[in-house]
Short mmCIF file of C-alpha atoms in Angstrom, two decimals:
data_model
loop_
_atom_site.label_atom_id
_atom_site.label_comp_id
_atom_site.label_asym_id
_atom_site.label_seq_id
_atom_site.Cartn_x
_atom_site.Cartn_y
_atom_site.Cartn_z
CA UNK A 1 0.00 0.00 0.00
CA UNK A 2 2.76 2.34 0.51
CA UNK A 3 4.14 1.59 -2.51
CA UNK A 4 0.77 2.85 -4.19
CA UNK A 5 0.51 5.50 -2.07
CA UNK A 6 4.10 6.73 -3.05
CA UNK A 7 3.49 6.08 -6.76
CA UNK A 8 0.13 8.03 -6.91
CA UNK A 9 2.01 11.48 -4.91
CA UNK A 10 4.33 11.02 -7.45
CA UNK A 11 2.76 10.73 -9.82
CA UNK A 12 0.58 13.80 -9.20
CA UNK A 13 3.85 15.75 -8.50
CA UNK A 14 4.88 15.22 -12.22
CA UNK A 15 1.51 15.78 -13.63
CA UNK A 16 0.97 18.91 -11.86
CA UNK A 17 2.68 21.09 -13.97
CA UNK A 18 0.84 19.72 -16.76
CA UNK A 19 -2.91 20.26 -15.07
CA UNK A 20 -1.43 23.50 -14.01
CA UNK A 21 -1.23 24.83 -17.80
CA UNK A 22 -4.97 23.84 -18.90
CA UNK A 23 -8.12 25.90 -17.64
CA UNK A 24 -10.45 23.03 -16.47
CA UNK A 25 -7.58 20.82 -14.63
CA UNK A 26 -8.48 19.81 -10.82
CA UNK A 27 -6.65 17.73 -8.11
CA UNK A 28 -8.55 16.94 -4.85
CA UNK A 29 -8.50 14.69 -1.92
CA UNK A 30 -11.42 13.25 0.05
CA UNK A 31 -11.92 11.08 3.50
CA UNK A 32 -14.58 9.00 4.26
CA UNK A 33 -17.43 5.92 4.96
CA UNK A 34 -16.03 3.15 3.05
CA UNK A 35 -18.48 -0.04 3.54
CA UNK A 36 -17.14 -2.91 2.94
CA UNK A 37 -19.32 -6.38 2.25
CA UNK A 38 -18.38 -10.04 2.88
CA UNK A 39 -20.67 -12.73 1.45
CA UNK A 40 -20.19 -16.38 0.47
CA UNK A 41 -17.92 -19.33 1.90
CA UNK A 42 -15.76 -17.60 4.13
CA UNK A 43 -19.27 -16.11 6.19
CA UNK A 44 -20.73 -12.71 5.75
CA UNK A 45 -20.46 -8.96 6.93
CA UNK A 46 -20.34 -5.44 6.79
CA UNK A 47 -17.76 -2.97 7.95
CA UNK A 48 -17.67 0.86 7.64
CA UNK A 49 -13.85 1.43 7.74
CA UNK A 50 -12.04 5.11 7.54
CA UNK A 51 -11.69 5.41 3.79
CA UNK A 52 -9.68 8.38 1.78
CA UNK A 53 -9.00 9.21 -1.74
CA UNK A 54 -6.75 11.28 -4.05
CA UNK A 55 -7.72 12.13 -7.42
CA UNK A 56 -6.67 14.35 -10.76
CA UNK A 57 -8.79 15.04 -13.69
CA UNK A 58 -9.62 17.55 -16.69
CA UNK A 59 -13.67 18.98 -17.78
CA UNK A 60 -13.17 18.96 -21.69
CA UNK A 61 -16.20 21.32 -21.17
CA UNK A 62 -18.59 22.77 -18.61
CA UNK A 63 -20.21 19.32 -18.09
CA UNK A 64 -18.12 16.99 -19.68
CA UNK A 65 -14.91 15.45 -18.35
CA UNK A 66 -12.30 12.74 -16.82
CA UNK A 67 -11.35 11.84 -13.53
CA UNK A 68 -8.16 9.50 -12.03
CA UNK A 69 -7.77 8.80 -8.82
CA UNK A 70 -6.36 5.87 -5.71
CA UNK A 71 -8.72 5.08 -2.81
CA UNK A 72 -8.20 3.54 0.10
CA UNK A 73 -10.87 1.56 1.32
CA UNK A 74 -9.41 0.25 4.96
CA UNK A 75 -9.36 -3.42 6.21
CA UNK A 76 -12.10 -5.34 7.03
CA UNK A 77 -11.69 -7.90 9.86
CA UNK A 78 -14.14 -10.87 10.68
CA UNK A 79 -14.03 -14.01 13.13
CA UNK A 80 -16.29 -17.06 12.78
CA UNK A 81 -16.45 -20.24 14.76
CA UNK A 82 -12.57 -20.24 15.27
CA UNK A 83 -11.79 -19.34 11.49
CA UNK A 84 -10.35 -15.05 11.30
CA UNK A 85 -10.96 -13.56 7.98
CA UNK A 86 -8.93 -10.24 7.12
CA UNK A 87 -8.90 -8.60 3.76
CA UNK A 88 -7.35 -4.75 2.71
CA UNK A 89 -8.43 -3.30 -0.48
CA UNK A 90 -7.95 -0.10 -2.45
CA UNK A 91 -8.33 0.52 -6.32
CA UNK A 92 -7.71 2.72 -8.93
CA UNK A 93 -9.88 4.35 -11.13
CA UNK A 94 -10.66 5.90 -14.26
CA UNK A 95 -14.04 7.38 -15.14
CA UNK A 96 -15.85 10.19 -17.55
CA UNK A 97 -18.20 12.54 -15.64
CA UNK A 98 -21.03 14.58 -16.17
CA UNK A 99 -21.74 17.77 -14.22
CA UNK A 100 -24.96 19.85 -14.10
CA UNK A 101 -23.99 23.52 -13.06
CA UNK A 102 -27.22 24.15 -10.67
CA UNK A 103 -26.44 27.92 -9.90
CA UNK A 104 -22.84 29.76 -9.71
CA UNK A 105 -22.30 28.16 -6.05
CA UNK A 106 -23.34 24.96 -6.87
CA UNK A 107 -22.93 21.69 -9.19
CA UNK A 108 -24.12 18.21 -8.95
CA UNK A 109 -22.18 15.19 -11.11
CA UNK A 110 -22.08 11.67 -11.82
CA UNK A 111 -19.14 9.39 -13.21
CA UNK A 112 -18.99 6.28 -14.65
CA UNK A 113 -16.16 4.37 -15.40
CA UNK A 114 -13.56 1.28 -14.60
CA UNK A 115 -11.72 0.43 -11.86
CA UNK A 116 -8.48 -1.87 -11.05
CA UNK A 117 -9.25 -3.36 -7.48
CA UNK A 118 -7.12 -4.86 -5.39
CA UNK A 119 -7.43 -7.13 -2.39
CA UNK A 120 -4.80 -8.18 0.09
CA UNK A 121 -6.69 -11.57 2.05
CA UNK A 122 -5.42 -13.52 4.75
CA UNK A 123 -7.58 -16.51 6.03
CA UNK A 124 -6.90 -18.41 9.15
CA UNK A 125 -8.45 -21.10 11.46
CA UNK A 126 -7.46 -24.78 12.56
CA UNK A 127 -4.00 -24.04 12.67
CA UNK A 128 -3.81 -23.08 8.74
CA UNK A 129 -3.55 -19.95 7.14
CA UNK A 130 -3.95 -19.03 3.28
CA UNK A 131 -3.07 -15.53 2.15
CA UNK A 132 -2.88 -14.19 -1.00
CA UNK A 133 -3.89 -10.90 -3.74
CA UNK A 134 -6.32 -10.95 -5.95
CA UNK A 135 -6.92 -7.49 -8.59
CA UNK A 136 -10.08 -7.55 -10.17
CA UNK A 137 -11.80 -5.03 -12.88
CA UNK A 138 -14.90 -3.81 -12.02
CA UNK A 139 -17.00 -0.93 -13.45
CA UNK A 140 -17.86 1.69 -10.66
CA UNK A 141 -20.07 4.93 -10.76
CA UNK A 142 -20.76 7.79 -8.39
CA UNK A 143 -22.97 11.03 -7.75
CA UNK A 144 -21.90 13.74 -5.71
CA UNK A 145 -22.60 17.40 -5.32
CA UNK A 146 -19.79 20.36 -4.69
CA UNK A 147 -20.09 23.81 -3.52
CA UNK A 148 -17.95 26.59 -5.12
CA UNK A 149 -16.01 28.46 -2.26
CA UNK A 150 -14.47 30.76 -4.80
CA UNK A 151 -13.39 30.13 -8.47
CA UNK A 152 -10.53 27.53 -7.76
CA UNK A 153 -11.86 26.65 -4.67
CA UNK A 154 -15.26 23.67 -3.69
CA UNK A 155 -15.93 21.61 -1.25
CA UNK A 156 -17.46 18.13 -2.50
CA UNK A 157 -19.85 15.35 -1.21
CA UNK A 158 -19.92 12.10 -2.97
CA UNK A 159 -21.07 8.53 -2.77
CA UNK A 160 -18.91 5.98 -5.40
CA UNK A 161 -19.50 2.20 -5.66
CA UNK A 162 -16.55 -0.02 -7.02
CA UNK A 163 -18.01 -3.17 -7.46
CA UNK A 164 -16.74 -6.44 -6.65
CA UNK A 165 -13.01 -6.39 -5.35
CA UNK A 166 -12.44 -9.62 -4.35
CA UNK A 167 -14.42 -12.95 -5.66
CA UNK A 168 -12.49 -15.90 -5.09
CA UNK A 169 -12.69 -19.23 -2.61
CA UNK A 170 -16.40 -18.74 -2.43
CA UNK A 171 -15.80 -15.20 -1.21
CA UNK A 172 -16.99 -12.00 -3.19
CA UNK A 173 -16.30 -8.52 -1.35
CA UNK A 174 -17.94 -5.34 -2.38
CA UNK A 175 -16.97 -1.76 -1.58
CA UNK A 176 -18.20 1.85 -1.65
CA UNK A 177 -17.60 5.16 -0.24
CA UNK A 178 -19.51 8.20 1.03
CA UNK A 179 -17.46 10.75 1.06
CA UNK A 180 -16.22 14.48 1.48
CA UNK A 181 -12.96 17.17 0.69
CA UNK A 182 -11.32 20.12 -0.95
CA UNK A 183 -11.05 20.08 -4.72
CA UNK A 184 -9.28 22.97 -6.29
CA UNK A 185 -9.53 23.63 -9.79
CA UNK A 186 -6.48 25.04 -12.02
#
């Protein structure tokens, strides 16, 4: 995870300059609900973990652009009848939006697009353990609304489902995050 982490501040370091020289180029950062779901073999649940993201993208035009980003979605944790279940998962994502300017102070926006999840699982019980990674490509989507402090300047809400992370062993997990932060616009 640090290793991502590191890669995506880099990352954004080098493109900076770049975003910095078009009109519609943002960079944000947002901290979170993420829910994550267990079902199938290895039993069932539902965690709401601390979840953050960091994110880049470009509006081609008022209401169209495209959005990049790493989120964190936190580890989820769960014992039953002697057998402990652990699994970490973050993704990457690329998606198109769509935003509807509703006044000069406020927007709302959707995205749509793919995501590259992966899911750190460790499974142990009876005196065996089984641990492994698993990255899986889902489709995700989101809403959200954002309120324009000034002209480089909002403050966002948003609510993002990234599918299925993990689906192996019996075992699918499912995550999603509500949302909030600082976006500022170039």
């Amino acid at each position: 995870m640090k290793k991502q982490l590191f890669a995506v501040v880099v990352g954004a370091a080098l493109a900076l300059p770049m975003f910095a020289q078009a009109q519609s180029s943002y960079v944000g950062i947002n901290a979170g609900r993420s829910e994550l779901k267990l079902s199938g073999d290895l039993g069932s649940g539902k965690e709401d973990k601390t979840g953050y993201k960091a994110y880049a993208g470009y509006n081609f035009t008022q209401n169209f652009g495209l959005e990049a980003g790493y989120a964190n979605f936190g580890k989820l944790k769960d014992r039953d009848a002697g057998t402990a279940v652990s699994m970490e998962t973050s993704a990457f994502y690329l998606a198109g939006t769509a935003t509807m300017p509703i006044n000069p102070q406020f927007s709302a926006f959707a995205k749509a697009g793919v995501t590259q999840n992966r899911t750190k699982a460790t499974v142990s019980g009876f005196g065996l353990r089984f641990s492994g990674k698993e990255d899986k490509t889902a489709a995700m989507f989101g809403i959200g609304a954002a309120y324009h402090v000034n002209q480089n300047v909002s403050v966002v809400a948003e609510y993002e489902n990234f599918g299925k992370t993990y689906s192996e062993n019996g075992a699918k997990l499912k995550a999603s995050m509500l949302s909030a932060g600082v976006r500022y616009q170039f």
